[in-house]
Coordinates of C-alpha atoms and ligand atoms in Angstrom, one line a residue:
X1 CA -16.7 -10.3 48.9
X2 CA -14.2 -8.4 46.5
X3 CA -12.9 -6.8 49.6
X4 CA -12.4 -10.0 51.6
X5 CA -10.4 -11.4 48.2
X6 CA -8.5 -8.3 47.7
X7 CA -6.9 -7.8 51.1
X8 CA -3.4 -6.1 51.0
X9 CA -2.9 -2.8 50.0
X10 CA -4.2 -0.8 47.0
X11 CA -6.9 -3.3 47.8
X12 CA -7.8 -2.3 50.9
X13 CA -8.4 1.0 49.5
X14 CA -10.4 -0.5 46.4
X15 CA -12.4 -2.6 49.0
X16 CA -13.3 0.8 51.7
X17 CA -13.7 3.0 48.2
X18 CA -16.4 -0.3 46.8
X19 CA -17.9 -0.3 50.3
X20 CA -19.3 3.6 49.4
X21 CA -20.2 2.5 46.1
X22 CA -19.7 1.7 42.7
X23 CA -19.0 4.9 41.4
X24 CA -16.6 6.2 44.4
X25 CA -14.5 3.1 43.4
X26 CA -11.2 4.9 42.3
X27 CA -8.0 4.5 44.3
X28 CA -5.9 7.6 44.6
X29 CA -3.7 8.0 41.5
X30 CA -5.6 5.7 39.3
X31 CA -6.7 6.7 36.3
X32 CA -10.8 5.3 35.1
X33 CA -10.8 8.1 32.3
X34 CA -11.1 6.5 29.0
X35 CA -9.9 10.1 27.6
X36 CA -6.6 10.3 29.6
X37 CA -5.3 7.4 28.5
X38 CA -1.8 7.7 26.8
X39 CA -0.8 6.6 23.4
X40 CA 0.7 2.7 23.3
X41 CA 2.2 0.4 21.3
X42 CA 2.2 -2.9 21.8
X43 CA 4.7 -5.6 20.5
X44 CA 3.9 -7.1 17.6
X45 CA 3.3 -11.0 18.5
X46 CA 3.5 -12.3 14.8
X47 CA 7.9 -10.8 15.3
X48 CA 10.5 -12.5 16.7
X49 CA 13.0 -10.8 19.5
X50 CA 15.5 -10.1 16.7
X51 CA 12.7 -8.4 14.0
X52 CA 12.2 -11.1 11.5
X53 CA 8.7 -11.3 10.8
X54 CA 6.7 -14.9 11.8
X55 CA 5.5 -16.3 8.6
X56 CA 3.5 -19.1 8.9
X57 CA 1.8 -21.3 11.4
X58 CA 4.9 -23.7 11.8
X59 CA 6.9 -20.3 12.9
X60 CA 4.4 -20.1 15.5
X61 CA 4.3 -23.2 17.1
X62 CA 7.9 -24.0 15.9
X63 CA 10.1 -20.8 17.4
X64 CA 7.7 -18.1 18.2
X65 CA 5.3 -19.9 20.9
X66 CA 8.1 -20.9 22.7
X67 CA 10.0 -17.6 22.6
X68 CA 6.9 -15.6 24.1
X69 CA 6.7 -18.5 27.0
X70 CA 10.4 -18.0 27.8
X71 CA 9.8 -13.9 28.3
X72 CA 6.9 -14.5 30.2
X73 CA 8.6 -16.5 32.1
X74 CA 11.7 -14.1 32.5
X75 CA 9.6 -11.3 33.0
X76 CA 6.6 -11.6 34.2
X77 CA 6.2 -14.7 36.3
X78 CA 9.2 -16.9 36.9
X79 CA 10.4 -20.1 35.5
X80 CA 8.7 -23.2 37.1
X81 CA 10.1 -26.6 37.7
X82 CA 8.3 -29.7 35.9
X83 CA 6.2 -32.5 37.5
X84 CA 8.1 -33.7 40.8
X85 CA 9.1 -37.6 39.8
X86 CA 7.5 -39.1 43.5
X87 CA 4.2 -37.8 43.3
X88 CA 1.5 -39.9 45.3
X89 CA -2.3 -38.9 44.8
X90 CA -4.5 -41.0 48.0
X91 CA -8.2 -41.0 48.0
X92 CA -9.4 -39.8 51.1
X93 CA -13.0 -39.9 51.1
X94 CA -15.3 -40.9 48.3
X95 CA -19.2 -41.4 47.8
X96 CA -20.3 -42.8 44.6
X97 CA -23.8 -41.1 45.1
X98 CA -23.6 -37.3 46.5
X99 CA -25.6 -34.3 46.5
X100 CA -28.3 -36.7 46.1
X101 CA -27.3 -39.2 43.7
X102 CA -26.3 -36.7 41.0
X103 CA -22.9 -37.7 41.4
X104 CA -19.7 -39.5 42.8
X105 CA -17.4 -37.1 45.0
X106 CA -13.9 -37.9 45.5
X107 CA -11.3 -35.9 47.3
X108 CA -7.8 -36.8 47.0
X109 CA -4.9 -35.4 48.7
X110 CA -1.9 -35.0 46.2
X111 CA 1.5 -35.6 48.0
X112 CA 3.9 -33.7 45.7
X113 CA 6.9 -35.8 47.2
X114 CA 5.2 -39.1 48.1
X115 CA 5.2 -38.4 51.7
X116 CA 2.9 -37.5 54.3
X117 CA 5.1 -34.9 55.6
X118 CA 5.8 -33.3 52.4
X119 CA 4.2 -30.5 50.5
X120 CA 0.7 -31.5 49.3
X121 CA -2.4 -30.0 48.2
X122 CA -6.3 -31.6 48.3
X123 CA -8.6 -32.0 45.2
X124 CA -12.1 -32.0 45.4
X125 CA -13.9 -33.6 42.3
X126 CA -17.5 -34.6 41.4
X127 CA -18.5 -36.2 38.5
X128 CA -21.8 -36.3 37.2
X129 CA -23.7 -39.7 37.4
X130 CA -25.8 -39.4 34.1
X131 CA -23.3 -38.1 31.9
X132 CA -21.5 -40.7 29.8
X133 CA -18.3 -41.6 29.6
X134 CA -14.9 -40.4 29.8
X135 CA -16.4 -36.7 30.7
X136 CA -15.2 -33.4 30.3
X137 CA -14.5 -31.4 33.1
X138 CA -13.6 -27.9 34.8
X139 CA -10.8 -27.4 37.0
X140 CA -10.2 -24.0 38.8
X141 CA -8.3 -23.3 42.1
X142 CA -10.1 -21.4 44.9
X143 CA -10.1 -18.5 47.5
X144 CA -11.5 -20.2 50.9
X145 CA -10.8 -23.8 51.0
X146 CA -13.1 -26.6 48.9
X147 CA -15.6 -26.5 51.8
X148 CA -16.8 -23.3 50.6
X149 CA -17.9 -24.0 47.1
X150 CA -20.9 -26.0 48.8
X151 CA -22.5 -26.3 51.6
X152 CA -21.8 -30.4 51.1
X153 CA -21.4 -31.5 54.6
X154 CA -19.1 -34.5 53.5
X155 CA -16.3 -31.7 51.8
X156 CA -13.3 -31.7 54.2
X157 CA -12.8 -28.6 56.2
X158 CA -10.1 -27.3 55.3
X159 CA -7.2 -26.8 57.5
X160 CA -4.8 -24.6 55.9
X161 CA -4.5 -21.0 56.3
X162 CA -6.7 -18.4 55.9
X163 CA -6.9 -15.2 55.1
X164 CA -9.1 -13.5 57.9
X165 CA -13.3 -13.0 56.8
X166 CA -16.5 -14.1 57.9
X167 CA -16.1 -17.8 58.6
X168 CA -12.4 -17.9 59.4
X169 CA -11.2 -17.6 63.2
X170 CA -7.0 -16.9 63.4
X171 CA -6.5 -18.2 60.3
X172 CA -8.4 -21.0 59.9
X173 CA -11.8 -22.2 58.9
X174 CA -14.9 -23.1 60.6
X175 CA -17.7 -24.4 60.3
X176 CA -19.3 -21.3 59.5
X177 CA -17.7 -20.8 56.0
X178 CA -19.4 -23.9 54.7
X179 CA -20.7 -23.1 51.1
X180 CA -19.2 -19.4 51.4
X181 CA -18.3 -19.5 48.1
X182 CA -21.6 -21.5 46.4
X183 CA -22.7 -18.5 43.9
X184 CA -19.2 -18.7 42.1
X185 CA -19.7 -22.2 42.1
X186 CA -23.0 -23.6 40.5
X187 CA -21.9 -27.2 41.2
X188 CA -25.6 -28.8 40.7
X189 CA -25.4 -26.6 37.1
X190 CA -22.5 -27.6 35.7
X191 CA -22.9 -31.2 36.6
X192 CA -26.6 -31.3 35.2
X193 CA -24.8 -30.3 31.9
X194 CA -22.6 -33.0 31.5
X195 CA -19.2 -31.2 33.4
X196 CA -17.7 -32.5 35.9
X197 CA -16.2 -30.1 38.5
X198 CA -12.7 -30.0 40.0
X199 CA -11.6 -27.6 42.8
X200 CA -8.4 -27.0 45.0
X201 CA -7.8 -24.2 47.9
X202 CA -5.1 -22.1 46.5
X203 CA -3.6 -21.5 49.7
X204 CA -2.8 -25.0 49.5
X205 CA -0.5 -24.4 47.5
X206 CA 1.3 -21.8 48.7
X207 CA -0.6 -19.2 51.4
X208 CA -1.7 -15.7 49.8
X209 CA 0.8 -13.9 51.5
X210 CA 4.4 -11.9 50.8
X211 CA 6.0 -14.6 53.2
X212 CA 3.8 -17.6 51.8
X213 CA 6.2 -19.1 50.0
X214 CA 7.6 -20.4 53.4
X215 CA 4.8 -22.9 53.8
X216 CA 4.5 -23.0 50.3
X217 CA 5.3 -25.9 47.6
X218 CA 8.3 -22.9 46.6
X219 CA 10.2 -23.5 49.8
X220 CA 10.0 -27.1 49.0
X221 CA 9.9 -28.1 44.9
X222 CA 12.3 -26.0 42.6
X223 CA 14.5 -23.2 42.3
X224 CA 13.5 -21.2 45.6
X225 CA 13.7 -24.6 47.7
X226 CA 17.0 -23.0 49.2
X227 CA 15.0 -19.8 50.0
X228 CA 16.9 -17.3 47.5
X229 CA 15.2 -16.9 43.9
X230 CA 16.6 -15.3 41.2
X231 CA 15.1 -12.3 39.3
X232 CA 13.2 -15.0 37.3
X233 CA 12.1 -17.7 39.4
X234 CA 8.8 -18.3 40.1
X235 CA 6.7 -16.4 42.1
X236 CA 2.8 -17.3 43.6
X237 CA 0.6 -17.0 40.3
X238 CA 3.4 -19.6 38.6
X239 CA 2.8 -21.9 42.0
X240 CA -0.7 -22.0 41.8
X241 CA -0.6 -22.4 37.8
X242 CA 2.0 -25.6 38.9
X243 CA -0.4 -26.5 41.3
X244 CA -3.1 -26.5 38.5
X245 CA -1.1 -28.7 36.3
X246 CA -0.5 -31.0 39.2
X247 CA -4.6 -31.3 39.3
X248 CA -5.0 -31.9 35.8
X249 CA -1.9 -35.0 36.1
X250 CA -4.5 -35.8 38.9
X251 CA -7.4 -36.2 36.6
X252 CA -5.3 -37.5 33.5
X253 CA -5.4 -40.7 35.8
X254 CA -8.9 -40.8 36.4
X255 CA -11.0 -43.3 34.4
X256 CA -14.4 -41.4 34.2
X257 CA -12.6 -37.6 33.0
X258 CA -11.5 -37.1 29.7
X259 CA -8.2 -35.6 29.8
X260 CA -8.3 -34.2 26.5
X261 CA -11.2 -32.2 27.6
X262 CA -10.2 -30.4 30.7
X263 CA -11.3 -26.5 30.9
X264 CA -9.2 -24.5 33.2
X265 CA -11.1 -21.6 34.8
X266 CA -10.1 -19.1 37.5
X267 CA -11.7 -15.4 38.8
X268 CA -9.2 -12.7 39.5
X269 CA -5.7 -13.2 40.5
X270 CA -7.1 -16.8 40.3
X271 CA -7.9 -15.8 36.5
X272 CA -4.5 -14.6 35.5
X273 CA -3.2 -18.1 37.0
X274 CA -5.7 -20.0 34.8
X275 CA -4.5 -18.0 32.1
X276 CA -0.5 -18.7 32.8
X277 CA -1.7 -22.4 33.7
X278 CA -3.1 -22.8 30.2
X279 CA -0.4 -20.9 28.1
X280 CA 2.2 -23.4 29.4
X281 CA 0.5 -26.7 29.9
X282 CA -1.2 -27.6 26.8
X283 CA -3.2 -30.3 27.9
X284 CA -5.7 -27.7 29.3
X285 CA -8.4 -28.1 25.9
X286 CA -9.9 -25.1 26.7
X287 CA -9.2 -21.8 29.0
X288 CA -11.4 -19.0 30.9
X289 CA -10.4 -16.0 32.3
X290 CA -13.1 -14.1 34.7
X291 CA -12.5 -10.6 35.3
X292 CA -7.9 -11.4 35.4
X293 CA -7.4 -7.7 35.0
X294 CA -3.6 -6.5 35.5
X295 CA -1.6 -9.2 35.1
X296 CA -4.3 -11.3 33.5
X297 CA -6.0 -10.7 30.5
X298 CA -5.4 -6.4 30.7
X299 CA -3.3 -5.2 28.5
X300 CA -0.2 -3.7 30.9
X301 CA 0.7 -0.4 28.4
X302 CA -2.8 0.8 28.1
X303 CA -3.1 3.1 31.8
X304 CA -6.3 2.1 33.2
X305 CA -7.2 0.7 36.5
X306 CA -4.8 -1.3 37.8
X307 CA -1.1 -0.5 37.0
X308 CA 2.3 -2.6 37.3
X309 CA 3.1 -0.2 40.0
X310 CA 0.0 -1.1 42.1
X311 CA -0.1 -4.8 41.7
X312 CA 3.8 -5.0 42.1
X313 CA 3.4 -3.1 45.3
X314 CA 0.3 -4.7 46.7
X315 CA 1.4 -8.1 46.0
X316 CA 5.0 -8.1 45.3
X317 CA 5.0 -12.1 46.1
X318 CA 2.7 -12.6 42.8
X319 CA 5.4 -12.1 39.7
X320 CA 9.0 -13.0 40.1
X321 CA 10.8 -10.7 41.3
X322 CA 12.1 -8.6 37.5
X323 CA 9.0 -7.7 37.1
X324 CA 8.7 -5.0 39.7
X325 CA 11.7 -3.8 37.2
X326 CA 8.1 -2.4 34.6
X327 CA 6.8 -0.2 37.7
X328 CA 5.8 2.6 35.5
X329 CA 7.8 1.4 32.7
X330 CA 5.8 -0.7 31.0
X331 CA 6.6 0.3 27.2
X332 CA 10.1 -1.4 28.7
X333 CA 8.6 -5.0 28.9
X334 CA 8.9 -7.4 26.2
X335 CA 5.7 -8.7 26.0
X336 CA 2.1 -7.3 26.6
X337 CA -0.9 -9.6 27.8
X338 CA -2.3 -10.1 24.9
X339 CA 0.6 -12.2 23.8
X340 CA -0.2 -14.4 27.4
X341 CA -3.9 -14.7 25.2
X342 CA -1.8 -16.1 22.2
X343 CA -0.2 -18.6 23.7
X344 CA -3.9 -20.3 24.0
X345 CA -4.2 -20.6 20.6
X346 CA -5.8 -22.4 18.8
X347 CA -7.2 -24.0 21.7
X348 CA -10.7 -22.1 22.8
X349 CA -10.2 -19.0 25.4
X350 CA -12.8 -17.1 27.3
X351 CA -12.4 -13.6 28.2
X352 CA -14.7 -11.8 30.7
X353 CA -15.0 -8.9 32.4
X354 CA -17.4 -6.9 34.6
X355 CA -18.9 -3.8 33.9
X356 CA -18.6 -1.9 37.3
X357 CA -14.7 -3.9 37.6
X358 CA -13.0 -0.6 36.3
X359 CA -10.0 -1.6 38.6
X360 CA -9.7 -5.0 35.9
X361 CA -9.8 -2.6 33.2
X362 CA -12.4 -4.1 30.9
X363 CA -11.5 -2.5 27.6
X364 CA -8.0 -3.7 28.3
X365 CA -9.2 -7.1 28.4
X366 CA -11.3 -6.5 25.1
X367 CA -8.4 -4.6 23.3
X368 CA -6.1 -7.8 24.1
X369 CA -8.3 -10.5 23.0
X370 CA -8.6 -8.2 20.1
X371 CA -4.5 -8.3 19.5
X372 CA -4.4 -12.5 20.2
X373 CA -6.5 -12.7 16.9
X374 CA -3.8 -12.7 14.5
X375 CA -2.0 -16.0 16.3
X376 CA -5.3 -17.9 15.7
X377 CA -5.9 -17.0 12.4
X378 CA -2.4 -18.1 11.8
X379 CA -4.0 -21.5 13.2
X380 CA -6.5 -21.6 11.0
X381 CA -9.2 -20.4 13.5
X382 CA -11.3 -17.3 14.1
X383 CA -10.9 -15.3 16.9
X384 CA -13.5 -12.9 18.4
X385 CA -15.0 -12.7 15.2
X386 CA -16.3 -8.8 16.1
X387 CA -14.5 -5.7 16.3
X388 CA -15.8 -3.7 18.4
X389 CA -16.1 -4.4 22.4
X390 CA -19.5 -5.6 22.8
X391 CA -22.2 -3.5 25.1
X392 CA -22.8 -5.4 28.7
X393 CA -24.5 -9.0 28.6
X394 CA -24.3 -9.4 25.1
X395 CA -21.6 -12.6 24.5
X396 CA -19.6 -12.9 21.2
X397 CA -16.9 -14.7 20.0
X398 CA -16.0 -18.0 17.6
X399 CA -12.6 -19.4 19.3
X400 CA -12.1 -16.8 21.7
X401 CA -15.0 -15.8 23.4
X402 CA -16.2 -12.3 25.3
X403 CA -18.2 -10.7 27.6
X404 CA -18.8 -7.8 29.8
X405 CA -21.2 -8.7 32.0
X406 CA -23.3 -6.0 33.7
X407 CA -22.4 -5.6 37.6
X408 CA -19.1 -5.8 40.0
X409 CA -16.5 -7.9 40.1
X410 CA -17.3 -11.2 40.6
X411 CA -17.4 -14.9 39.3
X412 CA -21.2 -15.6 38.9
X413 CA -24.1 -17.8 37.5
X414 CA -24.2 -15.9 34.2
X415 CA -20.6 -16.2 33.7
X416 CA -21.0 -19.6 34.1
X417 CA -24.0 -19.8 31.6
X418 CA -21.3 -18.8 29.2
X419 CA -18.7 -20.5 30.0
X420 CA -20.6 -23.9 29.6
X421 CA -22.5 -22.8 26.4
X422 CA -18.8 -22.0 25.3
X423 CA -17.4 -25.7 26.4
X424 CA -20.5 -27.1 24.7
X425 CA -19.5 -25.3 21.5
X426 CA -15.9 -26.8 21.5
X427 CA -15.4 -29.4 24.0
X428 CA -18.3 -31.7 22.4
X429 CA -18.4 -34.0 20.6
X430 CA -15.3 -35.4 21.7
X431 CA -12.4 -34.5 19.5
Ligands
GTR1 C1 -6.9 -7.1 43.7 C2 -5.8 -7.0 42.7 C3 -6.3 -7.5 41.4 C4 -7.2 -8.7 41.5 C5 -7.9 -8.8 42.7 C6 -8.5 -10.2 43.2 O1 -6.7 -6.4 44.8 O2 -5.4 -5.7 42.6 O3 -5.2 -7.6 40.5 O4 -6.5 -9.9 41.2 O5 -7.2 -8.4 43.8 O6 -7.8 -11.2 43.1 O7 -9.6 -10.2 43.7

């Protein structure tokens, strides 16, 4: 699976090296030796650009959140335009008793411009039938189309491209990659506790590839639209974060959700666009990061696993276009990730990683939920609430929660387990 999602590049190599094993998992050059690490230091997130310390809560949320966006943004992954103005969202199909009668389905097709022709993007959503109410709901983009997250033979094929793997023929699906994708998405699990689940293909949005952006909403909506982008405009991850915001204006319209509890989720590159999603668009209530690594939840200075280097090179469409500047200079960049982590607060975050994921660097994920702490106890909440990174399949956490779980890289039931005991902690009762 991890080699089928990886695909370019460095990850070819991480998917051949995976394919003889766990252990053999190292890609020339990178370093998975806890001892070799180098010294760091990472920027203090509680200090302005110009020195002066952040005193208070109101500095936060007054001058400080928004400076740490606006690097980010320069940075890291590109400035992104706001809602388009014309947006349409038509119900294609609907059933008000699916899988069985344990919910409605709807899937709408979101026309960015208002037109047929224009760029759009499809939402599948179920909602559960017993739970009451307005209900809360998770939202994540993913890898293979909405057909694959279960074998529901009333989902729409999708029809966009693909990259190649079992199931896909020249870029597109068949038939065959039905349900692909069910064990990251227990959609019978979530919905029998109260959730209800929204999913969109990220290819949708703009196709995983350097030249995606061509059939992408970025040749069409913002800055890029005239097919040059500046050192900070946005790159994929910011599209598919847009194209996550779209969803949720999607579901702010929708009678049975609760708006105001909306969990973004994503798994690996799908996880640091959940993560860049919910540090801009603070509607998201609550956010979860599975195994994001580089350019995610991993801290960038600490040199393990993945490096700027690698991910700039295997996937120089991801960032905007500076931030191939930090190849190997990452003590040069203005932030670190766990400043992305800060820009959650105080709303709850997840953090998880995956013991065998070396490549995700799992420590580096600890260490920077570790360094958001301070921003929430500025807000008045607690943060991880340990200190130490916890041994595999043991969960901690208060209003940012963590685990390693035991095993590869992967989005999986017991992550979910979590992830729903988490929502159940803060998403209920209603605020
Ligand atoms: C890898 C990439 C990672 C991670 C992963 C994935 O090849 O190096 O940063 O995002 O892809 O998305 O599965």
């Amino acid at each position: 699976m991890r080699g089928v999602i990886r695909g370019l590049g460095y990850g070819l190599v991480v998917a051949a090296a995976l394919a003889a094993g766990p252990a053999a998992a190292q890609p020339p050059g990178a370093n998975y030796d806890e001892a070799k690490v180098p010294a760091y230091t990472l920027p203090d997130v509680l200090r302005f650009a110009d020195g002066a310390p952040v005193r208070d809560a109101a500095d936060w949320t007054g001058r400080r959140r928004a400076e740490v966006l606006r690097l980010f943004e320069a940075h890291v992954y590109g400035r992104s335009p706001g809602p388009p103005p014309a947006t349409q969202s038509v119900v294609v199909e609907a059933d008000p008793r699916a899988l069985g009668g344990l919910a409605s389905r709807r899937q709408v097709r979101v026309l960015l411009d208002g037109t047929e022709t224009g760029p759009s993007f499809e939402v599948l959503l179920y909602v559960p039938s017993a739970a009451p109410r307005p209900v809360p709901a998770f939202l994540g983009l993913n890898f293979g189309g909405n057909h694959t997250v279960h074998p529901d033979p009333a989902i729409r094929l999708s029809k966009a491209w693909m990259r190649e793997g079992p199931g896909v023929a020249d870029h597109r699906a068949t038939e065959a990659s039905r349900g692909a994708a069910a064990s990251s998405w227990p959609v019978e699990r979530i919905l029998d506790r109260g959730y209800a689940l929204a999913t969109a293909y990220y290819g949708d949005l703009e196709p995983d590839h350097p030249d995606g952006w061509k059939d992408g909403v970025r040749s069409r909506i913002g800055p890029g639209a005239s097919g040059r982008f500046a050192p900070d405009d946005w790159g994929a991850i910011a599209a598919w974060a847009w194209g996550l915001s779209r969803a949720l204006d999607v579901l702010a319209k929708d009678p049975d959700i609760d708006a105001r509890r909306v969990a973004v989720i994503g798994h690996s590159r799908l996880g640091k666009t959940a993560l860049w999603a919910g540090a801009q668009d603070e509607r998201f209530a609550m956010v979860v990061s599975n195994d994001s690594g580089e350019g995610g939840a991993a801290l960038a200075r600490r040199r393990f696993g993945e490096t700027t280097e690698a991910i700039t090179t295997s996937f120089p469409h991801w960032f905007c276009a500076r931030f191939r500047e930090y190849a190997g200079r990452e003590d040069a960049l203005p932030v670190d990730q766990h400043e992305l982590l800060a820009l959650v607060a105080p709303r709850p975050l997840y953090v998880a990683s995956a013991s065998e994921d070396l490549w995700a660097d799992p420590r580096g994920e600890f260490l920077a939920a570790k360094a958001a702490e301070p921003v929430y106890r500025l807000r008045g909440r607690e943060g991880l609430g340990v200190d130490a990174m916890p041994v595999p399949d043991r969960p901690v956490g208060k209003t940012i929660g963590y685990h390693v779980r035991r095993g590869e890289h992967a989005l999986t039931a017991y992550d979910w387990e979590q992830y729903l005991g988490f929502a159940d902690r803060h998403l209920r009762p209603r605020p």
